[in-house]
């Protein structure tokens, strides 16, 4: 059932995203061609038409690159929002569980967002305009296989943070759908209010933690200091320890966001 | 004969408001049941609970002995009271979606019914009129060989000619071993086809009776009885 849901989700998203991806690729290819043509006129007197065209296509490519990412994110948000609206009457009467609907939407959202980022980068590279190509090259250097573990960490962090971002939006929409009217407004309000509450909670937790540590007996504080000094001696292990904790925190946050959203759409579903 | 549908002590509250209160009834296979009641009497809530779109506050619904979930959705064909088909999809996309998700969906039957409506398979659902979308939704729901059909206001907001088409579609296509529950206010239109009637009032089950039995007891048609009970 999951495969079928995923297939229909990808088809629905692909119907809109594929033409945008294709448009971005076409404009970046045109930019590249015009840029090469312009190079062949280097040294000519006046401003050749190719120069004007190059600037024109560069702007269009930049707009399409932006649209590729923005459209992908907006579309995926809208897909989940519609699930909690009239389309939910059809989708939730299919023989699939709510978590399968959620998982299909999340997988599709993350997959298409990563694909959009890669396509946007590929198009920037193809357009081969100075500033952007340098940025793209810098990115590829960062993600080169020369430092496999760093790359694995960055990729995992990107995927987990992408999942967190979408799950947070899903949770806000699930809470917003509890309102009988003005659900869109309620979802947006939830996004900001919940964000503020979470930030304040984290600040309070950090302050409480700091106060707690400051009030620990001197011997325990010395123990901590010794531990961190010893850990700092082995920088690689220390760095990986920190990286592991960061990934674990993201994974825990994703788990909590998933569980609450799933509870809301399973037990508290409130279609309009 | 074993009941296909059972409501046992079924209650549903929205916050402090009670939408359904202690519903107890059974529906046998092969019966066409009218779910009648004025606005706000709990008809849609009852059907949403039965389709697994809501969770009861107390009590339960059993369909073929199972509480609403994946197992019951495979044997229940639900028609909501609103346009739920995605506007961006085409007619043939919807037919293939139903075909893939429901093992009891008869693609040939659906295609024939949609052809009767003169719908081009490549037509976008978003480009259809409201009435056509409603009819298409009904055709898809009735193209399944389900054990239980839950039809929420299939006659709501359509012209008399379309009503005729919808009622004929229901009568021609429902599986005789299945039960059909139709919620409506248009009692006169459905009276001739109903075997039983469930009348709801303010979230409570006021009456569950065979239509012929009710006519004999009251000496009125179902429509007259309904008007008499709910006279303002």
Tab-separated table of C-alpha atoms in Angstrom:
chain	number	residue	atom	x	y	z
A	1	UNK	CA	0.000	0.000	0.000
A	2	UNK	CA	2.889	2.316	0.884
A	3	UNK	CA	4.397	1.863	-2.595
A	4	UNK	CA	1.093	2.773	-4.237
A	5	UNK	CA	0.669	5.883	-2.088
A	6	UNK	CA	4.245	6.908	-2.813
A	7	UNK	CA	3.736	6.349	-6.535
A	8	UNK	CA	0.633	8.570	-6.649
A	9	UNK	CA	2.276	11.203	-4.482
A	10	UNK	CA	5.337	11.349	-6.730
A	11	UNK	CA	3.134	11.491	-9.836
A	12	UNK	CA	1.097	14.378	-8.397
A	13	UNK	CA	4.207	16.321	-7.383
A	14	UNK	CA	6.100	15.402	-10.552
A	15	UNK	CA	3.319	16.783	-12.746
A	16	UNK	CA	4.221	20.270	-11.520
A	17	UNK	CA	7.894	19.949	-10.646
A	18	UNK	CA	9.194	18.193	-13.768
A	19	UNK	CA	8.266	21.101	-16.108
A	20	UNK	CA	9.949	23.533	-13.692
A	21	UNK	CA	13.064	21.337	-13.544
A	22	UNK	CA	13.056	21.112	-17.344
A	23	UNK	CA	12.633	24.913	-17.665
A	24	UNK	CA	15.561	25.518	-15.325
A	25	UNK	CA	17.731	23.093	-17.299
A	26	UNK	CA	16.782	24.697	-20.620
A	27	UNK	CA	17.531	28.230	-19.420
A	28	UNK	CA	20.832	27.247	-17.844
A	29	UNK	CA	21.808	25.506	-21.093
A	30	UNK	CA	20.884	28.627	-23.076
A	31	UNK	CA	22.894	30.789	-20.667
A	32	UNK	CA	25.851	28.511	-21.148
A	33	UNK	CA	25.554	28.644	-24.963
A	34	UNK	CA	25.153	32.429	-25.068
A	35	UNK	CA	28.038	32.847	-22.651
A	36	UNK	CA	30.312	30.810	-24.929
A	37	UNK	CA	29.110	32.802	-27.920
A	38	UNK	CA	29.819	36.021	-26.053
A	39	UNK	CA	33.365	34.833	-25.289
A	40	UNK	CA	34.022	34.520	-29.002
A	41	UNK	CA	33.169	38.243	-29.399
A	42	UNK	CA	35.596	39.277	-26.673
A	43	UNK	CA	37.470	42.450	-27.608
A	44	UNK	CA	34.796	43.642	-30.078
A	45	UNK	CA	33.938	47.379	-30.023
A	46	UNK	CA	30.652	48.322	-28.261
A	47	UNK	CA	28.301	45.957	-26.392
A	48	UNK	CA	27.466	42.951	-28.552
A	49	UNK	CA	23.908	41.599	-28.452
A	50	UNK	CA	25.260	38.323	-27.012
A	51	UNK	CA	26.327	40.206	-23.898
A	52	UNK	CA	22.803	41.520	-23.385
A	53	UNK	CA	21.373	38.069	-24.016
A	54	UNK	CA	23.827	36.489	-21.615
A	55	UNK	CA	22.702	38.829	-18.830
A	56	UNK	CA	19.062	38.191	-19.709
A	57	UNK	CA	19.448	34.413	-19.559
A	58	UNK	CA	21.503	34.629	-16.388
A	59	UNK	CA	18.659	36.454	-14.676
A	60	UNK	CA	16.127	33.939	-16.005
A	61	UNK	CA	18.279	31.013	-14.881
A	62	UNK	CA	18.638	32.554	-11.419
A	63	UNK	CA	14.859	33.016	-11.222
A	64	UNK	CA	14.220	29.443	-12.318
A	65	UNK	CA	16.790	28.093	-9.851
A	66	UNK	CA	15.019	29.971	-7.074
A	67	UNK	CA	11.614	28.816	-8.375
A	68	UNK	CA	12.807	25.190	-8.457
A	69	UNK	CA	13.467	25.115	-4.722
A	70	UNK	CA	10.598	27.425	-3.691
A	71	UNK	CA	7.990	25.606	-5.811
A	72	UNK	CA	9.126	22.246	-4.483
A	73	UNK	CA	8.809	23.305	-0.838
A	74	UNK	CA	5.502	25.110	-1.342
A	75	UNK	CA	4.033	22.227	-3.321
A	76	UNK	CA	4.964	19.666	-0.684
A	77	UNK	CA	3.491	21.824	2.071
A	78	UNK	CA	0.292	22.241	0.037
A	79	UNK	CA	0.056	18.453	-0.530
A	80	UNK	CA	-0.078	17.790	3.220
A	81	UNK	CA	-2.446	20.706	3.803
A	82	UNK	CA	-4.841	19.245	1.214
A	83	UNK	CA	-4.698	15.866	2.965
A	84	UNK	CA	-6.293	17.552	5.980
A	85	UNK	CA	-8.867	19.264	3.758
A	86	UNK	CA	-11.472	17.979	1.302
A	87	UNK	CA	-9.046	15.565	-0.360
A	88	UNK	CA	-8.682	13.829	2.991
A	89	UNK	CA	-12.166	12.373	2.467
A	90	UNK	CA	-10.810	10.422	-0.492
A	91	UNK	CA	-7.330	9.676	0.841
A	92	UNK	CA	-8.394	8.519	4.310
A	93	UNK	CA	-11.043	6.229	2.846
A	94	UNK	CA	-8.316	4.331	0.964
A	95	UNK	CA	-7.253	1.129	2.758
A	96	UNK	CA	-4.069	2.633	4.191
A	97	UNK	CA	-3.139	3.732	7.692
A	98	UNK	CA	-2.582	7.416	8.548
A	99	UNK	CA	1.133	6.797	9.147
A	100	UNK	CA	1.435	5.413	5.619
A	101	UNK	CA	-0.103	8.602	4.208
A	102	UNK	CA	2.304	10.649	6.300
A	103	UNK	CA	5.317	8.552	5.352
A	104	UNK	CA	4.477	8.704	1.628
A	105	UNK	CA	4.165	12.494	1.777
A	106	UNK	CA	7.360	12.885	3.822
A	107	UNK	CA	9.427	10.577	1.599
A	108	UNK	CA	8.186	12.332	-1.515
A	109	UNK	CA	8.783	15.780	0.013
A	110	UNK	CA	12.354	14.958	1.096
A	111	UNK	CA	13.147	13.154	-2.166
A	112	UNK	CA	11.881	15.956	-4.404
A	113	UNK	CA	13.548	18.648	-2.266
A	114	UNK	CA	16.922	16.892	-2.485
A	115	UNK	CA	16.367	16.359	-6.222
A	116	UNK	CA	15.475	20.055	-6.637
A	117	UNK	CA	18.617	21.139	-4.763
A	118	UNK	CA	20.784	18.840	-6.899
A	119	UNK	CA	19.110	20.006	-10.115
A	120	UNK	CA	19.501	23.657	-9.111
A	121	UNK	CA	23.189	23.071	-8.397
A	122	UNK	CA	23.636	21.168	-11.642
A	123	UNK	CA	21.987	24.012	-13.556
A	124	UNK	CA	24.190	26.621	-11.897
A	125	UNK	CA	27.203	24.540	-12.812
A	126	UNK	CA	25.903	24.128	-16.384
A	127	UNK	CA	25.215	27.853	-16.741
A	128	UNK	CA	28.879	28.247	-15.760
A	129	UNK	CA	28.568	31.861	-14.712
A	130	UNK	CA	31.493	33.063	-12.646
A	131	UNK	CA	30.167	33.656	-9.129
A	132	UNK	CA	27.693	30.798	-8.992
A	133	UNK	CA	30.065	28.277	-10.512
A	134	UNK	CA	32.621	29.131	-7.835
A	135	UNK	CA	29.997	28.531	-5.184
A	136	UNK	CA	29.045	25.240	-6.812
A	137	UNK	CA	32.694	24.191	-7.010
A	138	UNK	CA	33.166	25.052	-3.340
A	139	UNK	CA	30.182	22.885	-2.517
A	140	UNK	CA	31.528	19.953	-4.494
A	141	UNK	CA	34.895	20.312	-2.778
A	142	UNK	CA	33.078	20.118	0.557
A	143	UNK	CA	31.181	17.041	-0.539
A	144	UNK	CA	34.111	15.367	-2.313
A	145	UNK	CA	35.008	11.838	-1.377
A	146	UNK	CA	38.318	13.036	-0.003
A	147	UNK	CA	36.797	13.201	3.443
A	148	UNK	CA	34.174	10.499	3.408
A	149	UNK	CA	33.155	10.729	7.068
A	150	UNK	CA	32.590	14.483	6.886
A	151	UNK	CA	30.480	13.961	3.794
A	152	UNK	CA	28.441	11.223	5.467
A	153	UNK	CA	27.878	13.474	8.478
A	154	UNK	CA	26.835	16.442	6.342
A	155	UNK	CA	24.511	14.330	4.206
A	156	UNK	CA	22.901	12.757	7.299
A	157	UNK	CA	22.554	16.177	8.914
A	158	UNK	CA	20.982	17.584	5.735
A	159	UNK	CA	18.498	14.708	5.499
A	160	UNK	CA	17.577	14.774	9.210
A	161	UNK	CA	17.162	18.551	9.250
A	162	UNK	CA	15.063	18.376	6.075
A	163	UNK	CA	12.854	15.749	7.745
A	164	UNK	CA	12.608	17.955	10.869
A	165	UNK	CA	11.620	20.975	8.791
A	166	UNK	CA	8.848	19.113	6.978
A	167	UNK	CA	7.627	17.316	10.111
A	168	UNK	CA	7.471	20.613	11.979
A	169	UNK	CA	5.347	22.065	9.174
A	170	UNK	CA	3.142	18.937	9.177
A	171	UNK	CA	2.657	19.265	12.932
A	172	UNK	CA	1.671	22.934	12.597
A	173	UNK	CA	-0.857	22.023	9.890
A	174	UNK	CA	-2.218	19.126	11.973
A	175	UNK	CA	-2.706	21.490	14.920
A	176	UNK	CA	-4.155	24.195	12.626
A	177	UNK	CA	-6.667	21.691	11.242
A	178	UNK	CA	-8.194	21.378	14.729
A	179	UNK	CA	-9.787	24.793	14.202
A	180	UNK	CA	-13.245	24.691	12.617
A	181	UNK	CA	-12.509	27.713	10.388
A	182	UNK	CA	-9.540	29.758	9.132
A	183	UNK	CA	-7.318	26.670	9.218
A	184	UNK	CA	-4.592	28.197	7.068
A	185	UNK	CA	-4.327	31.156	9.437
A	186	UNK	CA	-4.371	28.815	12.435
A	187	UNK	CA	-1.548	26.744	10.894
A	188	UNK	CA	0.582	29.848	10.265
A	189	UNK	CA	-0.096	31.139	13.787
A	190	UNK	CA	0.821	27.711	15.187
A	191	UNK	CA	4.101	27.800	13.219
A	192	UNK	CA	5.195	31.012	14.935
A	193	UNK	CA	3.708	30.384	18.387
A	194	UNK	CA	5.044	26.819	18.611
A	195	UNK	CA	8.433	27.984	17.319
A	196	UNK	CA	8.573	30.660	19.999
A	197	UNK	CA	7.541	28.212	22.740
A	198	UNK	CA	10.148	25.663	21.631
A	199	UNK	CA	12.886	28.292	21.535
A	200	UNK	CA	11.968	29.606	24.977
A	201	UNK	CA	11.856	26.066	26.350
A	202	UNK	CA	15.341	25.364	24.990
A	203	UNK	CA	16.690	28.617	26.448
A	204	UNK	CA	15.193	27.779	29.848
A	205	UNK	CA	16.617	24.244	29.673
A	206	UNK	CA	20.092	25.551	28.804
A	207	UNK	CA	19.995	28.125	31.595
A	208	UNK	CA	18.710	25.507	34.069
A	209	UNK	CA	21.480	23.134	32.936
A	210	UNK	CA	24.132	25.824	33.355
A	211	UNK	CA	22.854	26.731	36.827
A	212	UNK	CA	22.775	23.055	37.768
A	213	UNK	CA	26.359	22.474	36.620
A	214	UNK	CA	27.544	25.649	38.370
A	215	UNK	CA	26.050	24.400	41.625
A	216	UNK	CA	27.537	20.931	41.449
A	217	UNK	CA	30.181	20.008	44.058
A	218	UNK	CA	33.712	21.071	43.101
A	219	UNK	CA	34.870	17.447	42.775
A	220	UNK	CA	32.177	16.701	40.151
A	221	UNK	CA	33.018	19.885	38.243
A	222	UNK	CA	36.699	18.888	38.271
A	223	UNK	CA	35.662	15.494	36.896
A	224	UNK	CA	33.831	17.179	34.013
A	225	UNK	CA	36.791	19.440	33.307
A	226	UNK	CA	39.140	16.431	33.271
A	227	UNK	CA	36.819	14.546	30.931
A	228	UNK	CA	36.638	17.411	28.442
A	229	UNK	CA	40.388	18.042	28.594
A	230	UNK	CA	41.094	14.359	27.909
A	231	UNK	CA	38.515	14.315	25.151
A	232	UNK	CA	40.071	17.418	23.590
A	233	UNK	CA	43.408	15.551	23.416
A	234	UNK	CA	41.798	13.143	20.964
A	235	UNK	CA	40.234	15.694	18.639
A	236	UNK	CA	38.828	13.243	16.093
A	237	UNK	CA	36.954	11.174	18.652
A	238	UNK	CA	35.709	14.337	20.351
A	239	UNK	CA	34.466	15.785	17.048
A	240	UNK	CA	32.699	12.535	16.177
A	241	UNK	CA	31.171	12.390	19.619
A	242	UNK	CA	29.717	15.862	19.141
A	243	UNK	CA	28.565	14.989	15.601
A	244	UNK	CA	26.883	11.848	16.917
A	245	UNK	CA	25.080	13.816	19.623
A	246	UNK	CA	23.876	16.379	17.052
A	247	UNK	CA	22.530	13.616	14.796
A	248	UNK	CA	20.918	11.877	17.764
A	249	UNK	CA	19.197	15.112	18.855
A	250	UNK	CA	17.834	15.618	15.350
A	251	UNK	CA	16.652	11.992	15.232
A	252	UNK	CA	14.909	12.367	18.631
A	253	UNK	CA	13.283	15.642	17.529
A	254	UNK	CA	12.100	13.953	14.308
A	255	UNK	CA	10.689	11.056	16.337
A	256	UNK	CA	8.748	13.375	18.641
A	257	UNK	CA	7.386	15.481	15.755
A	258	UNK	CA	6.353	12.316	13.906
A	259	UNK	CA	4.648	10.760	16.949
A	260	UNK	CA	2.618	13.877	17.815
A	261	UNK	CA	1.552	14.495	14.206
A	262	UNK	CA	0.610	10.851	13.721
A	263	UNK	CA	-1.457	10.929	16.916
A	264	UNK	CA	-3.285	14.051	15.732
A	265	UNK	CA	-4.160	12.674	12.293
A	266	UNK	CA	-5.065	9.232	13.639
A	267	UNK	CA	-7.065	10.003	16.770
A	268	UNK	CA	-8.016	13.651	16.323
A	269	UNK	CA	-8.571	13.900	12.587
A	270	UNK	CA	-10.876	16.832	11.949
A	271	UNK	CA	-11.695	17.087	8.254
A	272	UNK	CA	-13.660	20.247	7.339
B	1	UNK	CA	-28.079	-13.770	8.989
B	2	UNK	CA	-25.092	-11.985	10.507
B	3	UNK	CA	-25.194	-8.189	10.665
B	4	UNK	CA	-22.739	-6.453	8.371
B	5	UNK	CA	-22.811	-3.277	10.440
B	6	UNK	CA	-23.194	-2.804	14.182
B	7	UNK	CA	-23.177	0.362	16.279
B	8	UNK	CA	-22.720	-0.374	19.978
B	9	UNK	CA	-23.148	2.438	22.492
B	10	UNK	CA	-21.701	4.799	19.900
B	11	UNK	CA	-21.041	8.348	21.120
B	12	UNK	CA	-19.196	11.248	19.584
B	13	UNK	CA	-18.462	14.570	21.236
B	14	UNK	CA	-16.894	17.631	19.637
B	15	UNK	CA	-15.514	19.383	22.684
B	16	UNK	CA	-18.510	19.889	24.981
B	17	UNK	CA	-21.037	19.417	22.185
B	18	UNK	CA	-22.550	15.956	21.804
B	19	UNK	CA	-22.939	14.994	18.152
B	20	UNK	CA	-24.006	11.370	18.707
B	21	UNK	CA	-25.294	9.763	21.871
B	22	UNK	CA	-25.528	6.077	22.680
B	23	UNK	CA	-26.386	4.702	19.233
B	24	UNK	CA	-27.244	1.015	19.095
B	25	UNK	CA	-28.404	-0.639	15.876
B	26	UNK	CA	-27.529	-3.295	13.320
B	27	UNK	CA	-27.773	-3.473	9.538
B	28	UNK	CA	-28.147	-6.769	7.697
B	29	UNK	CA	-26.706	-7.479	4.230
B	30	UNK	CA	-28.997	-6.833	1.271
B	31	UNK	CA	-30.778	-3.914	2.944
B	32	UNK	CA	-31.100	-0.384	1.591
B	33	UNK	CA	-31.199	1.883	4.613
B	34	UNK	CA	-32.146	5.544	4.654
B	35	UNK	CA	-30.352	7.674	7.222
B	36	UNK	CA	-32.730	10.560	7.792
B	37	UNK	CA	-32.735	13.563	10.028
B	38	UNK	CA	-32.641	17.347	9.917
B	39	UNK	CA	-29.411	19.350	9.656
B	40	UNK	CA	-27.142	18.812	12.644
B	41	UNK	CA	-28.794	15.559	13.694
B	42	UNK	CA	-25.535	13.598	13.365
B	43	UNK	CA	-25.914	11.847	9.996
B	44	UNK	CA	-22.560	12.916	8.584
B	45	UNK	CA	-20.810	12.245	11.893
B	46	UNK	CA	-22.227	8.715	11.946
B	47	UNK	CA	-21.039	8.057	8.401
B	48	UNK	CA	-17.619	9.574	9.078
B	49	UNK	CA	-17.238	7.348	12.144
B	50	UNK	CA	-18.237	4.349	10.046
B	51	UNK	CA	-15.774	5.271	7.283
B	52	UNK	CA	-12.933	5.572	9.808
B	53	UNK	CA	-12.530	9.336	9.381
B	54	UNK	CA	-13.411	9.989	13.017
B	55	UNK	CA	-12.712	8.112	16.242
B	56	UNK	CA	-15.685	7.534	18.583
B	57	UNK	CA	-15.673	9.182	22.016
B	58	UNK	CA	-17.284	6.020	23.431
B	59	UNK	CA	-18.724	2.775	22.094
B	60	UNK	CA	-17.779	1.335	18.737
B	61	UNK	CA	-18.749	0.648	15.146
B	62	UNK	CA	-18.184	-2.874	13.824
B	63	UNK	CA	-18.163	-3.623	10.110
B	64	UNK	CA	-18.011	-7.361	9.448
B	65	UNK	CA	-16.857	-7.639	13.065
B	66	UNK	CA	-13.956	-5.197	12.714
B	67	UNK	CA	-13.591	-1.673	14.034
B	68	UNK	CA	-12.988	0.897	11.251
B	69	UNK	CA	-9.484	0.613	9.829
B	70	UNK	CA	-7.670	-0.836	6.860
B	71	UNK	CA	-9.706	-4.089	6.949
B	72	UNK	CA	-13.078	-2.292	6.931
B	73	UNK	CA	-11.993	0.201	4.263
B	74	UNK	CA	-11.362	-2.677	1.869
B	75	UNK	CA	-15.041	-3.682	2.117
B	76	UNK	CA	-16.652	-0.251	2.556
B	77	UNK	CA	-17.337	2.178	-0.265
B	78	UNK	CA	-17.728	5.691	1.125
B	79	UNK	CA	-19.121	8.658	-0.763
B	80	UNK	CA	-18.492	11.907	1.146
B	81	UNK	CA	-20.883	14.855	1.082
B	82	UNK	CA	-18.302	17.046	-0.638
B	83	UNK	CA	-16.071	17.086	-3.693
B	84	UNK	CA	-13.024	15.092	-2.653
B	85	UNK	CA	-11.514	14.187	-6.017
B	86	UNK	CA	-8.245	16.040	-6.660
B	87	UNK	CA	-8.791	18.712	-9.311
B	88	UNK	CA	-5.355	18.239	-10.851
B	89	UNK	CA	-5.997	14.572	-11.735
B	90	UNK	CA	-7.609	13.301	-14.932
B	91	UNK	CA	-10.564	10.944	-15.212
B	92	UNK	CA	-8.414	7.948	-16.177
B	93	UNK	CA	-5.939	8.713	-13.350
B	94	UNK	CA	-8.798	8.410	-10.858
B	95	UNK	CA	-10.013	5.162	-12.389
B	96	UNK	CA	-6.537	3.667	-12.178
B	97	UNK	CA	-6.120	4.967	-8.597
B	98	UNK	CA	-9.334	3.225	-7.515
B	99	UNK	CA	-8.300	0.115	-9.454
B	100	UNK	CA	-4.963	-0.051	-7.683
B	101	UNK	CA	-6.214	0.589	-4.180
B	102	UNK	CA	-9.442	-1.422	-4.173
B	103	UNK	CA	-9.358	-5.083	-5.164
B	104	UNK	CA	-13.161	-5.046	-5.602
B	105	UNK	CA	-13.122	-2.149	-8.074
B	106	UNK	CA	-14.504	-3.009	-11.515
B	107	UNK	CA	-12.542	-0.859	-13.964
B	108	UNK	CA	-14.669	-1.844	-16.981
B	109	UNK	CA	-17.871	-0.950	-15.136
B	110	UNK	CA	-16.434	2.411	-14.042
B	111	UNK	CA	-15.248	3.217	-17.555
B	112	UNK	CA	-18.682	2.367	-18.977
B	113	UNK	CA	-20.448	4.528	-16.369
B	114	UNK	CA	-18.089	7.438	-16.998
B	115	UNK	CA	-18.583	7.049	-20.735
B	116	UNK	CA	-22.354	7.343	-20.100
B	117	UNK	CA	-21.600	10.696	-18.504
B	118	UNK	CA	-19.744	11.598	-21.738
B	119	UNK	CA	-16.530	12.171	-19.843
B	120	UNK	CA	-13.301	12.198	-21.818
B	121	UNK	CA	-10.782	9.964	-19.975
B	122	UNK	CA	-8.148	12.683	-20.416
B	123	UNK	CA	-10.381	15.420	-18.969
B	124	UNK	CA	-9.110	17.130	-15.853
B	125	UNK	CA	-11.403	16.821	-12.823
B	126	UNK	CA	-10.814	20.483	-11.966
B	127	UNK	CA	-12.335	21.490	-15.303
B	128	UNK	CA	-15.652	19.689	-14.611
B	129	UNK	CA	-18.815	21.269	-13.270
B	130	UNK	CA	-19.804	20.573	-9.652
B	131	UNK	CA	-22.648	18.282	-10.730
B	132	UNK	CA	-20.416	16.257	-13.050
B	133	UNK	CA	-17.812	15.855	-10.325
B	134	UNK	CA	-20.493	14.611	-7.926
B	135	UNK	CA	-21.730	12.107	-10.477
B	136	UNK	CA	-18.190	10.955	-11.211
B	137	UNK	CA	-17.521	10.468	-7.503
B	138	UNK	CA	-20.697	8.390	-7.235
B	139	UNK	CA	-19.777	6.291	-10.293
B	140	UNK	CA	-16.396	5.510	-8.735
B	141	UNK	CA	-17.971	4.593	-5.390
B	142	UNK	CA	-20.621	2.395	-7.027
B	143	UNK	CA	-18.108	0.630	-9.294
B	144	UNK	CA	-16.859	-1.288	-6.307
B	145	UNK	CA	-18.306	-4.648	-5.288
B	146	UNK	CA	-18.226	-3.520	-1.657
B	147	UNK	CA	-20.046	-5.141	1.274
B	148	UNK	CA	-21.193	-1.799	2.651
B	149	UNK	CA	-21.906	1.445	0.801
B	150	UNK	CA	-21.991	4.621	2.878
B	151	UNK	CA	-23.451	7.411	0.759
B	152	UNK	CA	-23.516	10.821	2.407
B	153	UNK	CA	-26.031	13.175	0.769
B	154	UNK	CA	-25.625	11.786	-2.762
B	155	UNK	CA	-28.626	13.898	-3.831
B	156	UNK	CA	-27.531	17.116	-2.149
B	157	UNK	CA	-27.363	20.149	-4.423
B	158	UNK	CA	-28.171	18.428	-7.731
B	159	UNK	CA	-31.050	19.083	-10.114
B	160	UNK	CA	-34.030	16.653	-10.315
B	161	UNK	CA	-32.740	15.042	-13.540
B	162	UNK	CA	-29.388	14.359	-11.917
B	163	UNK	CA	-31.195	12.955	-8.853
B	164	UNK	CA	-32.906	10.445	-11.080
B	165	UNK	CA	-29.565	9.468	-12.611
B	166	UNK	CA	-27.951	9.108	-9.171
B	167	UNK	CA	-30.758	6.979	-7.719
B	168	UNK	CA	-30.765	4.723	-10.771
B	169	UNK	CA	-26.992	4.393	-10.580
B	170	UNK	CA	-27.260	3.299	-6.945
B	171	UNK	CA	-30.073	0.831	-7.628
B	172	UNK	CA	-28.445	-0.673	-10.723
B	173	UNK	CA	-24.984	-1.060	-9.313
B	174	UNK	CA	-25.115	-2.104	-5.716
B	175	UNK	CA	-24.167	-5.611	-4.893
B	176	UNK	CA	-27.184	-7.543	-3.570
B	177	UNK	CA	-25.192	-9.073	-0.720
B	178	UNK	CA	-24.212	-5.624	0.383
B	179	UNK	CA	-25.948	-3.074	2.550
B	180	UNK	CA	-26.403	0.522	1.433
B	181	UNK	CA	-26.776	3.433	3.842
B	182	UNK	CA	-27.972	6.667	2.202
B	183	UNK	CA	-28.089	9.863	4.153
B	184	UNK	CA	-30.447	12.518	2.808
B	185	UNK	CA	-33.094	15.145	3.568
B	186	UNK	CA	-34.881	14.441	0.299
B	187	UNK	CA	-37.092	11.735	1.754
B	188	UNK	CA	-39.634	11.721	-1.051
B	189	UNK	CA	-36.964	10.989	-3.659
B	190	UNK	CA	-35.547	7.948	-1.853
B	191	UNK	CA	-38.687	6.565	-0.202
B	192	UNK	CA	-39.559	4.122	-2.986
B	193	UNK	CA	-36.165	2.399	-2.858
B	194	UNK	CA	-35.621	2.062	0.903
B	195	UNK	CA	-36.064	-1.135	2.932
B	196	UNK	CA	-35.340	0.394	6.334
B	197	UNK	CA	-35.023	3.785	7.854
B	198	UNK	CA	-32.838	5.195	10.631
B	199	UNK	CA	-34.143	8.528	11.891
B	200	UNK	CA	-31.803	10.702	13.938
B	201	UNK	CA	-32.796	13.627	16.093
B	202	UNK	CA	-30.274	15.778	17.962
B	203	UNK	CA	-27.651	13.044	17.912
B	204	UNK	CA	-29.976	10.303	19.131
B	205	UNK	CA	-31.524	7.414	17.263
B	206	UNK	CA	-35.214	8.227	17.233
B	207	UNK	CA	-36.370	5.285	15.163
B	208	UNK	CA	-35.062	2.216	13.326
B	209	UNK	CA	-37.823	0.482	11.440
B	210	UNK	CA	-38.714	-1.204	8.143
B	211	UNK	CA	-40.250	1.361	5.776
B	212	UNK	CA	-43.367	-0.778	5.055
B	213	UNK	CA	-43.839	-1.425	8.757
B	214	UNK	CA	-43.592	2.283	9.506
B	215	UNK	CA	-46.141	3.130	6.806
B	216	UNK	CA	-48.588	0.570	8.237
B	217	UNK	CA	-48.085	1.737	11.832
B	218	UNK	CA	-48.350	5.445	11.159
B	219	UNK	CA	-50.727	5.391	8.224
B	220	UNK	CA	-48.477	7.930	6.511
B	221	UNK	CA	-45.843	7.837	3.842
B	222	UNK	CA	-42.260	8.107	5.047
B	223	UNK	CA	-42.067	11.666	3.731
B	224	UNK	CA	-45.242	12.646	5.617
B	225	UNK	CA	-43.993	10.934	8.765
B	226	UNK	CA	-40.666	12.782	8.537
B	227	UNK	CA	-42.405	16.143	8.052
B	228	UNK	CA	-44.708	15.358	10.972
B	229	UNK	CA	-41.848	14.477	13.352
B	230	UNK	CA	-39.680	17.422	12.441
B	231	UNK	CA	-42.372	20.047	12.006
B	232	UNK	CA	-41.004	23.414	13.181
